[in-house]
Amino acid sequence: MSTADAAPSIKVDLSASVATFGEFFSGAYKKKLDLLRQVYPTERSIYISYPDLEKFDPDLADALIKSPDLVLEAAEQSIRDMNLRVAAGGEFSPRVRFIDVPSDDKLIEQLSSKEINELVSYKCVVTKRAEVMHRIKIAAFKCQLCEFEMTIAVGKDFEPPKKCDNCKKMALKQMDDQSTFVDVQKGEVQELLERVRGGAPTAKIELMMEEELVNKIAPGDTMIIVGILRLRPPLKSRQKQELMYSRYVEVNSITSMKRDFEQIEITKEDEKKILELSKKPDLEEIIISSLAPSIYGHTEVKRAITLQLFGGTRGKTMVGGMPIRDDIHILLIGDPGIAKSRFLMSITEIAPKSIYVSGKSVSGAGLTVSAEKDELGEGGWVLKAGALVLASGGMATIDEFDKIEEEDRATLHEAMESQSISVAKAGIVAKFRTKTAILSAANPKYGRFDTSKNLAEQFDIPPTLLSRFDLIFPIVDVLDEEKDSKLADHILATHMGRGIKDTEIFDRELLRKYISYARRKTYPKLTQMASDKIKQFYVDLRGKGRSSGSVAITPRYLEGLVRLAEAHAKIRLSETVDEADAEVAIGLLNYVMKQIMTDKETGLFDVDTIATGKPKSEREKLQKADTILDIIREILRKNESAEVEQIIADAKGYEIEENAAKKIINDLLRRGIIYEKEYGHVKIVGE
């Protein structure tokens, strides 16, 4: 059908649509229009639910999808025809916007040429937002010769006039100061992470927002976008025009999803099955076995990661309104080749919203937020969300954590504890939400663990960052014949296509639904018995630390225990955290403390092995070494060299025994801090 043939029917459709919308607004939406008139023009749009229009007139609802420009024009014209006035006496002509438009779970990559100039709806996460710019809405022109003035409404296919309507001469000049402008803003969104399957690249699309929709989005926000798919004409280059068009979405409405976990569709049958499963006595063991069935053993690690997937109770705040973190952070540090990366990959597959990054190929900006010059902002600066912002509400798995550059790792401090990122880049000051559980994996400082030394001394990670992890698992490759034989059987059986199943396991989709249901529906609260159990453990450990002079546990770990206990209660969909949940949390922390917070020299728990990087015995050695150096300096003020016998004698006055003093002097000599000038006499290097 030619354009000329189509025109009359469009005209008839438009007038019919105006009349239909007139009935619609006079009835179902009369109250909403009256409320909008009271706040107009502060709020300039009326939002119509698509199902309401479909119920009123199915044909008009279908026409909205296929010819949104005409239907939206008809809707806005129908309101103008009602001749409503606002309180101040001005004209009432609001914009019409539609929400709840069915998307059929359409992906951005599935938007095709068939939908050009049609109304589309999809879920997405915002990656970029440019600065607000201004576009002419009504252009004013003035003739340079006859001074005739004219105004023209600017549409999407607008071309500026060349000839004056009055004198027909080509002497028109645009008058910006007399033109009317509208705010516009560009943005970029990408596919929701949880909806991308099989390692496919994430599809992106540009947005164009107008009027009150500007500044409604920020990088990391999860949105439902309703808009019209438009084409951007190709650029001409060297008298040659490639007929390749880029696309963007002219946004009609934005709805924030405001969800922390993917809203996996759970049917009534699914819910019934989940509630039945929650009553199974061996449920926890089944979930732990389902977590990474290809990995043999490591039950404690699997239990901890299971608790991380379920998370603590959301929505708790301190007195004063500051939110309490409910996400659990876990660090796996272990010898090479013992499935750390496999753990991370398995979690990425199970967690409905997750990002996997590797330390060798990640920067601080890539993890948090970057500011970059971009064509989106017409060459200006735009903020682009990094991995932790995009994974907000889900999980971020960071492999090769120790390989991240030190200055890049520093950006994680705020993201892990306060769950936000404050940005001051390129003159842009902003704050982003990073409500993300972090699972990291790293190798020991020297490649493998040296079991003769304190494990905490072999982490090449700043103590300030280590202390932010709720649990730190050292995975040591122990040579054990029986264990090695079982592991070999497990791996070889997998390669032969017959897995060894010791217990029943859930399929991945059921596990995802179970976790999602637990996170959305269960908000367990601490019972007095569980609270007393955790308090007793904390007070007892602090008491042991007081008697030995070391700090056994800090309040930060107390909060971690509560999170772990709450997560354990969520596994069985319980609304209360019982004593058994507290025992599991205490058992996990005890396991970790025995591994990495035990001072090998004294055999005592000492949280400072993590907090400061050295246990109390090591710190005492350093303090004594400083005392010996001060004694040597004092002797050297009066003598050419310091006699070893005199140093040992003076050290007794500082409660350093003779043997300890000799060891320290030998250690200082070995480290090259002091040197022997002649037998029995020492001096400090460089002093």
XYZ file of C-alpha atoms in Angstrom:
687
model
C 0.000 0.000 0.000
C 1.376 3.430 -0.934
C 1.704 6.303 1.565
C -0.955 8.261 -0.308
C -3.424 5.351 0.008
C -2.655 4.930 3.711
C -3.177 8.589 4.679
C -7.030 8.725 4.747
C -7.343 5.612 6.943
C -4.759 7.028 9.374
C -6.747 10.250 9.601
C -9.960 8.354 10.374
C -8.126 6.149 12.914
C -6.688 9.230 14.622
C -10.041 10.974 15.079
C -11.650 7.710 16.244
C -8.799 7.179 18.695
C -9.181 10.713 20.065
C -12.871 10.022 20.743
C -12.099 6.653 22.374
C -9.442 8.218 24.612
C -11.933 10.977 25.489
C -14.280 8.295 26.885
C -11.363 6.532 28.620
C -10.176 9.705 30.396
C -13.711 10.792 31.292
C -14.318 7.473 33.015
C -11.555 5.254 34.414
C -8.820 7.932 34.615
C -10.905 11.009 35.553
C -9.642 10.935 39.154
C -5.986 10.620 38.049
C -6.383 13.580 35.691
C -7.874 15.711 38.496
C -4.961 14.817 40.809
C -2.424 15.677 38.084
C -4.090 19.062 37.472
C -3.414 19.979 41.115
C 0.382 19.534 40.704
C 0.713 20.524 37.025
C 3.167 21.743 35.654
C 5.517 20.456 38.445
C 4.509 16.977 37.250
C 3.699 16.938 33.558
C 2.769 13.325 32.764
C -0.146 10.982 33.301
C 0.798 7.293 33.543
C -1.608 4.765 32.029
C -1.397 1.070 32.799
C -1.450 -0.882 29.518
C -3.760 -3.627 30.924
C -6.317 -0.886 31.798
C -6.335 0.339 28.179
C -6.456 -3.248 26.862
C -9.466 -3.953 29.059
C -11.207 -0.769 27.821
C -10.432 -1.187 24.100
C -8.265 -4.143 22.931
C -7.975 -2.783 19.361
C -6.656 0.560 20.586
C -4.143 -1.257 22.834
C -2.911 -3.257 19.798
C -2.676 -0.044 17.756
C -0.536 1.491 20.528
C 2.094 -1.239 20.045
C 2.123 -1.013 16.221
C 1.637 2.783 15.752
C 2.661 4.430 19.030
C 3.261 7.880 17.500
C -0.339 8.164 16.259
C -1.950 6.686 19.373
C 0.102 8.848 21.770
C -0.780 11.930 19.705
C -4.459 10.932 19.865
C -4.282 10.437 23.660
C -2.672 13.847 24.238
C -5.102 15.529 21.799
C -8.084 14.021 23.630
C -6.925 15.629 26.921
C -6.464 19.010 25.186
C -9.983 18.688 23.711
C -11.392 18.368 27.244
C -10.405 22.046 27.756
C -9.341 21.480 31.358
C -7.583 24.373 33.106
C -5.041 24.329 35.923
C -5.376 26.348 39.142
C -3.219 29.200 37.801
C -5.434 29.416 34.719
C -2.923 27.997 32.223
C -3.529 25.300 29.611
C -3.521 21.680 30.812
C -1.693 19.537 28.227
C 0.178 16.695 29.960
C 2.291 14.018 28.295
C 0.789 10.518 28.176
C 3.075 7.681 29.261
C 2.380 3.948 29.391
C 3.563 1.427 32.001
C 3.115 -2.356 32.470
C 3.505 -2.910 28.719
C 3.950 -6.683 28.120
C 7.524 -7.510 27.164
C 7.276 -11.321 26.771
C 10.670 -11.312 28.501
C 12.186 -9.868 25.336
C 15.973 -9.447 25.360
C 17.648 -6.328 23.964
C 19.461 -8.484 21.401
C 16.058 -9.689 20.130
C 14.897 -6.177 19.170
C 14.812 -6.367 15.369
C 14.031 -4.271 12.305
C 10.403 -5.499 12.511
C 9.928 -3.369 15.618
C 11.257 -0.065 14.231
C 8.867 2.765 15.210
C 6.890 0.326 17.396
C 6.444 0.428 21.177
C 8.882 -1.944 22.896
C 9.374 -2.936 26.537
C 12.355 -4.696 28.150
C 14.232 -5.115 31.431
C 17.768 -3.757 31.636
C 20.546 -2.381 33.834
C 21.881 1.147 33.312
C 25.579 1.358 32.391
C 26.016 5.013 31.400
C 24.316 8.344 31.793
C 25.335 11.515 29.956
C 24.828 15.109 31.037
C 21.510 16.876 30.385
C 21.385 18.720 27.053
C 18.692 20.911 25.489
C 16.851 20.434 22.223
C 14.671 22.949 20.375
C 10.965 22.164 20.684
C 9.590 25.254 18.887
C 12.080 26.977 16.570
C 11.767 30.749 15.912
C 13.039 32.195 12.610
C 13.415 35.787 11.403
C 13.953 37.035 7.834
C 17.061 39.179 7.521
C 15.472 41.218 4.656
C 11.798 41.794 5.479
C 12.054 41.005 9.240
C 9.129 38.556 8.974
C 9.033 36.219 12.039
C 7.789 32.627 12.041
C 7.728 29.714 14.538
C 7.740 26.008 13.658
C 7.180 22.983 15.929
C 10.205 20.680 15.713
C 9.370 17.017 15.091
C 11.591 13.988 14.663
C 11.975 14.526 10.891
C 12.362 18.305 11.157
C 14.303 20.166 8.489
C 14.869 23.925 8.962
C 13.103 26.085 6.325
C 15.331 27.874 3.830
C 12.927 30.442 2.282
C 10.991 33.211 4.023
C 7.206 32.631 3.729
C 6.677 36.369 3.220
C 9.311 37.562 0.719
C 10.350 34.077 -0.566
C 14.043 35.039 -0.194
C 16.619 32.661 1.347
C 17.440 34.988 4.235
C 16.040 33.175 7.284
C 18.009 33.200 10.550
C 17.213 31.037 13.585
C 16.535 33.050 16.767
C 17.675 30.867 19.689
C 16.642 33.401 22.340
C 13.020 33.282 21.106
C 12.907 29.487 20.590
C 11.470 27.025 23.130
C 13.778 24.266 24.406
C 13.203 20.910 26.089
C 15.618 18.957 28.362
C 17.035 15.790 26.833
C 19.476 13.207 28.135
C 21.169 10.189 26.638
C 21.846 6.973 28.487
C 22.991 3.448 27.762
C 21.568 0.214 29.124
C 22.564 -3.410 28.786
C 20.943 -6.803 29.235
C 20.255 -7.894 32.810
C 23.226 -10.018 33.874
C 21.059 -12.830 35.159
C 19.315 -13.168 31.783
C 22.493 -13.640 29.745
C 23.186 -17.327 29.336
C 26.027 -19.413 27.988
C 28.737 -16.750 28.041
C 27.066 -14.657 25.295
C 28.150 -10.997 25.149
C 25.726 -8.536 26.741
C 23.663 -6.540 24.245
C 23.492 -2.750 24.737
C 21.202 -0.020 23.436
C 21.136 3.748 23.720
C 18.276 5.663 25.345
C 16.955 9.152 24.656
C 14.983 10.685 27.519
C 13.053 13.951 27.520
C 11.469 16.383 29.950
C 10.860 14.961 33.442
C 12.529 11.622 32.574
C 15.990 13.244 32.669
C 18.115 12.387 35.718
C 15.751 9.518 36.592
C 18.403 6.839 36.036
C 21.879 6.177 37.435
C 24.492 3.562 36.476
C 23.703 0.265 38.195
C 19.913 0.845 38.393
C 17.709 -2.013 37.204
C 14.861 -0.686 35.074
C 11.899 -1.615 32.882
C 12.038 0.655 29.836
C 9.009 1.350 27.623
C 9.752 3.334 24.479
C 9.704 3.598 20.702
C 12.524 1.961 18.747
C 14.014 4.592 16.451
C 16.698 4.642 13.764
C 19.515 7.168 13.671
C 20.438 8.184 10.096
C 23.914 7.144 8.936
C 26.678 9.724 8.744
C 27.881 10.769 5.301
C 31.607 10.331 4.824
C 33.588 11.481 1.738
C 30.503 11.894 -0.474
C 29.631 8.277 0.202
C 26.693 7.269 2.360
C 26.632 3.810 3.898
C 23.018 2.738 4.286
C 23.685 1.343 7.761
C 21.563 2.762 10.561
C 22.203 2.680 14.299
C 19.252 2.470 16.675
C 18.112 3.945 19.959
C 14.981 3.931 22.108
C 12.952 7.105 22.568
C 11.845 6.482 26.140
C 8.166 6.769 27.008
C 8.343 5.545 30.621
C 10.876 4.212 33.133
C 9.914 1.860 35.962
C 12.502 1.009 38.618
C 12.597 -2.697 39.422
C 14.174 -2.000 42.854
C 14.865 -5.681 43.351
C 17.918 -7.128 45.027
C 17.587 -10.609 43.592
C 16.316 -11.677 40.214
C 12.559 -12.107 40.268
C 12.686 -15.678 39.056
C 9.184 -16.724 38.146
C 7.999 -19.171 40.776
C 4.703 -20.875 39.958
C 2.253 -22.276 42.515
C 3.605 -25.762 41.725
C 7.174 -24.542 42.311
C 6.179 -22.963 45.619
C 4.466 -26.163 46.753
C 7.589 -28.174 45.828
C 9.901 -25.701 47.613
C 7.829 -25.832 50.813
C 7.892 -29.660 50.708
C 11.677 -29.660 50.198
C 12.184 -27.283 53.143
C 10.865 -30.010 55.474
C 13.448 -32.619 54.375
C 15.741 -33.518 57.326
C 18.839 -33.765 55.093
C 18.004 -30.621 53.064
C 21.216 -28.761 53.974
C 23.426 -31.664 52.900
C 21.546 -31.970 49.570
C 22.012 -28.240 48.834
C 25.706 -28.389 49.783
C 26.188 -31.418 47.496
C 24.322 -29.617 44.679
C 26.571 -26.558 44.907
C 29.561 -27.822 42.940
C 29.048 -31.573 42.482
C 32.121 -31.853 40.259
C 34.376 -30.797 43.174
C 35.243 -33.572 45.615
C 35.305 -32.810 49.353
C 35.776 -29.267 50.789
C 32.502 -29.595 52.729
C 33.235 -26.625 55.036
C 33.926 -24.336 52.064
C 30.752 -25.513 50.314
C 28.729 -24.930 53.499
C 30.079 -21.378 53.806
C 29.339 -20.571 50.137
C 25.828 -22.014 50.532
C 25.231 -19.608 53.436
C 26.611 -16.779 51.290
C 24.069 -17.536 48.548
C 21.182 -17.341 51.018
C 22.532 -14.220 52.801
C 21.509 -12.659 56.110
C 18.254 -10.915 56.973
C 17.726 -7.890 54.738
C 16.433 -4.461 55.709
C 17.915 -4.189 59.225
C 19.102 -0.758 60.324
C 21.027 0.603 63.291
C 19.659 3.290 65.616
C 19.858 6.408 63.468
C 18.837 4.642 60.272
C 22.221 3.379 59.016
C 21.690 0.046 57.182
C 23.326 -3.128 58.494
C 25.085 -5.249 55.886
C 23.378 -8.583 55.243
C 25.696 -9.817 52.468
C 28.415 -12.299 53.422
C 31.943 -11.904 51.988
C 34.192 -14.984 51.666
C 37.837 -15.329 50.623
C 39.380 -18.623 49.495
C 43.178 -18.690 49.671
C 44.821 -21.892 48.622
C 47.526 -23.782 46.799
C 47.279 -23.819 42.990
C 45.206 -26.484 41.225
C 42.695 -27.283 43.957
C 39.482 -26.040 42.281
C 39.231 -22.476 43.674
C 38.320 -21.077 40.251
C 35.885 -23.976 39.725
C 34.097 -22.925 42.931
C 33.768 -19.377 41.604
C 32.505 -20.551 38.207
C 29.918 -22.843 39.851
C 28.558 -19.966 41.939
C 28.353 -17.722 38.861
C 26.166 -20.384 37.238
C 23.884 -20.740 40.287
C 23.570 -17.161 41.614
C 20.770 -15.524 39.597
C 22.658 -12.228 39.356
C 26.421 -12.551 39.265
C 29.596 -11.287 37.631
C 32.910 -13.131 37.329
C 36.120 -11.101 37.015
C 39.763 -12.109 37.183
C 42.340 -10.059 39.066
C 44.850 -10.131 36.234
C 42.480 -8.315 33.895
C 40.554 -5.978 36.199
C 41.210 -2.400 37.257
C 39.823 -0.384 40.170
C 37.614 1.557 37.750
C 36.438 -1.715 36.167
C 35.412 -2.973 39.602
C 33.734 0.231 40.783
C 32.935 3.224 38.526
C 34.872 4.841 35.689
C 34.592 8.320 34.218
C 35.245 8.463 30.506
C 34.879 10.814 27.572
C 32.193 9.401 25.394
C 30.239 10.158 22.254
C 27.120 9.489 24.302
C 27.752 12.754 26.131
C 28.700 14.601 22.911
C 32.371 14.348 23.899
C 31.677 15.163 27.566
C 32.407 13.036 30.624
C 30.080 10.187 31.554
C 30.134 7.770 34.494
C 30.181 4.089 33.600
C 29.214 1.434 36.142
C 31.785 -1.256 36.957
C 31.376 -4.896 38.006
C 30.368 -4.358 41.661
C 27.753 -1.718 40.782
C 26.252 -3.884 38.019
C 26.176 -6.935 40.321
C 24.410 -4.958 43.069
C 21.772 -7.201 44.589
C 23.608 -10.355 43.515
C 27.136 -11.762 43.759
C 30.536 -10.736 42.461
C 33.188 -13.447 42.146
C 36.764 -12.142 41.925
C 39.441 -14.644 40.913
C 43.192 -14.009 41.337
C 42.318 -11.484 44.070
C 45.966 -11.141 45.075
C 46.939 -10.140 41.501
C 44.829 -6.942 41.554
C 47.072 -3.883 41.764
C 47.296 -2.419 45.282
C 45.773 0.966 44.356
C 42.905 -0.829 42.561
C 42.262 -3.068 45.563
C 41.939 0.034 47.771
C 38.646 0.871 46.019
C 37.080 -2.244 47.592
C 37.208 -0.997 51.209
C 34.065 1.129 51.010
C 32.308 -1.249 48.589
C 32.681 -4.201 50.990
C 31.747 -2.582 54.298
C 29.409 0.344 53.503
C 28.159 -1.277 50.272
C 28.446 1.960 48.359
C 31.034 3.652 46.163
C 31.703 7.374 46.421
C 33.073 8.816 43.199
C 34.834 12.125 42.581
C 36.123 11.944 39.005
C 36.356 14.494 36.189
C 34.461 17.014 38.284
C 31.579 14.556 38.872
C 30.823 13.729 42.527
C 28.409 10.849 42.989
C 27.551 7.823 45.122
C 26.623 4.373 43.828
C 25.098 1.348 45.518
C 27.122 -1.880 45.611
C 24.928 -4.203 47.656
C 26.944 -7.181 46.529
C 28.174 -10.363 48.196
C 31.825 -10.953 47.245
C 33.427 -14.368 46.798
C 37.152 -14.080 46.085
C 39.953 -16.542 45.434
C 43.691 -15.945 45.814
C 47.003 -17.798 45.953
C 49.474 -17.605 48.864
C 52.303 -15.058 48.639
C 54.950 -17.668 47.777
C 52.808 -19.784 45.430
C 52.197 -22.488 48.048
C 51.535 -22.415 51.776
C 54.483 -23.007 54.093
C 52.872 -25.015 56.908
C 55.736 -24.207 59.313
C 54.784 -20.496 59.315
C 51.615 -18.676 60.342
C 49.245 -18.858 57.368
C 48.069 -15.251 57.839
C 51.619 -14.011 57.166
C 51.484 -15.647 53.715
C 48.582 -13.572 52.344
C 49.699 -10.819 50.007
C 46.528 -8.844 50.771
C 46.343 -5.755 53.047
C 45.128 -6.632 56.583
C 42.515 -3.825 56.400
C 40.894 -5.609 53.440
C 41.268 -9.112 54.916
C 39.334 -8.062 58.026
C 36.294 -7.175 55.873
C 35.781 -10.811 54.857
C 33.413 -12.723 57.150
C 35.245 -15.992 56.470
C 38.733 -16.652 55.076
C 39.354 -20.260 54.051
C 42.936 -21.423 53.578
C 42.794 -24.492 51.325
C 46.018 -26.405 51.884
C 47.011 -29.238 49.538
C 47.668 -32.016 52.099
C 49.417 -35.220 50.971
C 47.103 -37.985 52.174
C 47.043 -41.339 50.358
C 43.424 -42.288 51.167
C 42.088 -38.828 50.316
C 44.185 -38.677 47.121
C 42.838 -42.081 46.028
C 39.182 -41.000 46.502
C 39.809 -37.711 44.695
C 41.427 -39.543 41.758
C 38.438 -41.948 41.592
C 36.028 -38.980 41.567
C 37.857 -37.101 38.776
C 38.402 -40.192 36.613
C 34.800 -41.360 37.028
C 33.630 -37.916 35.855
C 35.818 -38.204 32.734
C 34.439 -41.680 32.077
C 30.942 -40.201 32.122
C 29.722 -41.736 35.358
C 29.719 -39.419 38.354
C 29.988 -40.837 41.867
C 26.833 -39.813 43.738
C 26.984 -40.180 47.493
C 23.759 -38.218 47.977
C 20.811 -36.819 46.092
C 21.386 -33.426 44.398
C 19.049 -30.702 43.072
C 19.201 -29.626 39.455
C 20.517 -26.074 38.963
C 17.169 -24.466 38.078
C 15.440 -25.876 41.164
C 18.339 -24.726 43.361
C 18.114 -21.205 41.884
C 14.363 -21.090 42.545
C 14.816 -22.349 46.105
C 17.486 -19.718 46.911
C 15.454 -16.947 45.259
C 12.309 -17.962 47.186
C 14.215 -18.054 50.502
C 15.775 -14.625 49.900
C 12.467 -13.026 48.945
C 10.128 -14.618 51.463
C 12.209 -15.355 54.582
C 13.353 -12.741 57.104
C 14.558 -14.719 60.149
C 14.982 -12.981 63.515
C 17.398 -13.947 66.297
C 15.850 -15.868 69.198
C 17.105 -15.243 72.729
C 18.752 -18.695 72.867
C 20.687 -18.132 69.629
C 21.652 -14.640 70.791
C 22.913 -16.015 74.129
C 24.919 -18.728 72.325
C 26.683 -16.187 70.076
C 27.212 -13.791 72.999
C 28.757 -16.563 75.137
C 31.160 -17.551 72.343
C 32.179 -13.909 71.825
C 32.638 -13.123 75.541
C 34.591 -16.368 76.191
C 37.002 -15.663 73.321
C 37.479 -12.047 74.420
C 38.194 -13.358 77.936
C 40.877 -15.748 76.642
C 42.399 -12.893 74.662
C 42.461 -10.635 77.734
C 44.363 -13.203 79.761
C 46.957 -13.767 77.009
C 47.251 -10.130 75.935
C 46.017 -10.803 72.370
C 42.733 -9.821 70.674
C 40.900 -13.100 70.009
C 37.823 -11.665 68.228
C 36.454 -8.213 67.318
C 32.863 -6.865 67.075
C 33.071 -7.075 63.243
C 33.227 -10.895 63.516
C 30.271 -10.818 65.911
C 28.136 -9.247 63.151
C 29.495 -11.879 60.744
C 28.308 -14.656 63.098
C 24.787 -13.191 63.119
C 24.731 -13.032 59.289
C 25.861 -16.670 59.005
C 23.274 -17.840 61.556
C 20.485 -15.958 59.727
C 21.547 -17.481 56.396
C 21.451 -20.973 57.935
C 17.900 -20.354 59.163
C 16.903 -19.275 55.631
C 17.948 -22.689 54.251
C 14.965 -24.312 55.963
C 12.754 -21.210 55.381
C 12.572 -20.552 59.120
C 11.395 -17.186 60.475
C 13.564 -17.635 63.592
C 17.311 -18.088 64.105
C 17.591 -20.986 66.536
C 20.418 -22.303 68.684
C 21.343 -24.877 65.997
C 21.843 -22.048 63.449
C 24.125 -20.209 65.863
C 26.133 -23.435 66.398
C 26.720 -23.827 62.631
C 27.915 -20.186 62.394
C 30.216 -20.618 65.417
C 31.520 -23.920 64.000
C 32.477 -22.266 60.690
C 34.205 -19.317 62.394
C 36.013 -21.710 64.744
C 37.206 -23.730 61.743
C 38.576 -20.595 60.083
C 40.141 -19.278 63.301
C 41.959 -22.542 63.948
C 43.383 -22.395 60.438
C 44.495 -18.776 60.143
C 44.020 -16.937 63.445
C 46.065 -19.265 65.602
C 49.541 -18.096 66.569
C 51.780 -21.119 65.866
C 54.236 -20.041 68.570
C 51.719 -19.688 71.409
C 48.818 -21.824 70.109
C 46.340 -19.042 70.997
C 43.618 -17.414 68.899
C 44.754 -13.958 67.830
C 42.582 -11.944 65.410
C 45.490 -9.503 64.992
C 47.145 -12.068 62.717
C 44.532 -10.794 60.222
C 43.985 -7.260 61.532
C 47.692 -6.327 61.591
C 49.202 -9.118 59.505
C 51.264 -10.438 62.445
C 50.367 -12.448 65.587
C 51.136 -11.116 69.092
C 54.348 -13.213 69.379
C 55.654 -11.729 66.129
C 54.716 -8.195 67.175
C 56.514 -8.692 70.497
C 59.630 -9.792 68.625
C 59.525 -6.646 66.515
C 59.054 -4.475 69.616
C 62.025 -6.185 71.305
C 64.121 -5.744 68.148
C 63.320 -1.993 68.200
C 64.343 -1.890 71.891
C 67.695 -3.615 71.097
C 68.325 -1.102 68.266
C 67.613 1.790 70.674
C 70.114 0.274 73.179
C 72.754 0.023 70.412
C 72.150 3.664 69.399
C 72.519 4.793 73.026
C 75.878 2.955 73.357
C 77.097 4.318 69.993
C 76.625 7.912 71.213
C 79.572 7.402 73.587
C 81.581 4.670 71.796
C 82.847 3.812 68.317
C 81.033 0.472 68.415
C 78.578 -1.357 70.688
C 79.848 -4.380 72.593
C 77.446 -7.344 72.343
C 77.914 -8.253 76.032
C 76.937 -4.703 77.068
C 73.849 -4.791 74.790
C 72.687 -8.073 76.390
C 73.280 -6.661 79.887
C 71.316 -3.460 79.146
C 68.492 -5.490 77.555
C 67.825 -7.227 80.897
C 66.673 -3.847 82.217
C 63.915 -3.960 79.550
C 62.859 -7.507 80.556
C 64.544 -9.107 77.508
C 66.228 -12.346 78.544
C 69.810 -13.163 77.496
C 68.851 -15.908 74.995
C 66.129 -13.737 73.439
C 68.579 -10.800 73.127
C 71.192 -13.039 71.434
C 68.559 -14.336 68.962
C 67.452 -10.794 68.115
C 71.053 -9.603 67.578
C 71.765 -12.601 65.289
C 68.526 -11.902 63.388
C 69.463 -8.216 62.948
C 72.892 -9.290 61.653
C 71.316 -11.766 59.243
C 68.893 -9.144 57.928
C 71.724 -6.656 57.378
C 70.342 -4.041 59.784
C 73.529 -4.170 61.912
C 77.023 -5.392 61.049
C 79.972 -6.739 63.057
C 82.809 -4.161 63.067
C 85.101 -6.575 64.916
C 84.483 -9.705 66.928
C 81.930 -8.979 69.694
C 81.313 -5.381 68.532
C 78.469 -4.187 66.238
C 77.331 -1.009 64.472
C 74.053 -0.027 62.712
C 74.198 0.025 58.908
C 73.957 3.578 57.501
C 74.164 5.300 60.898
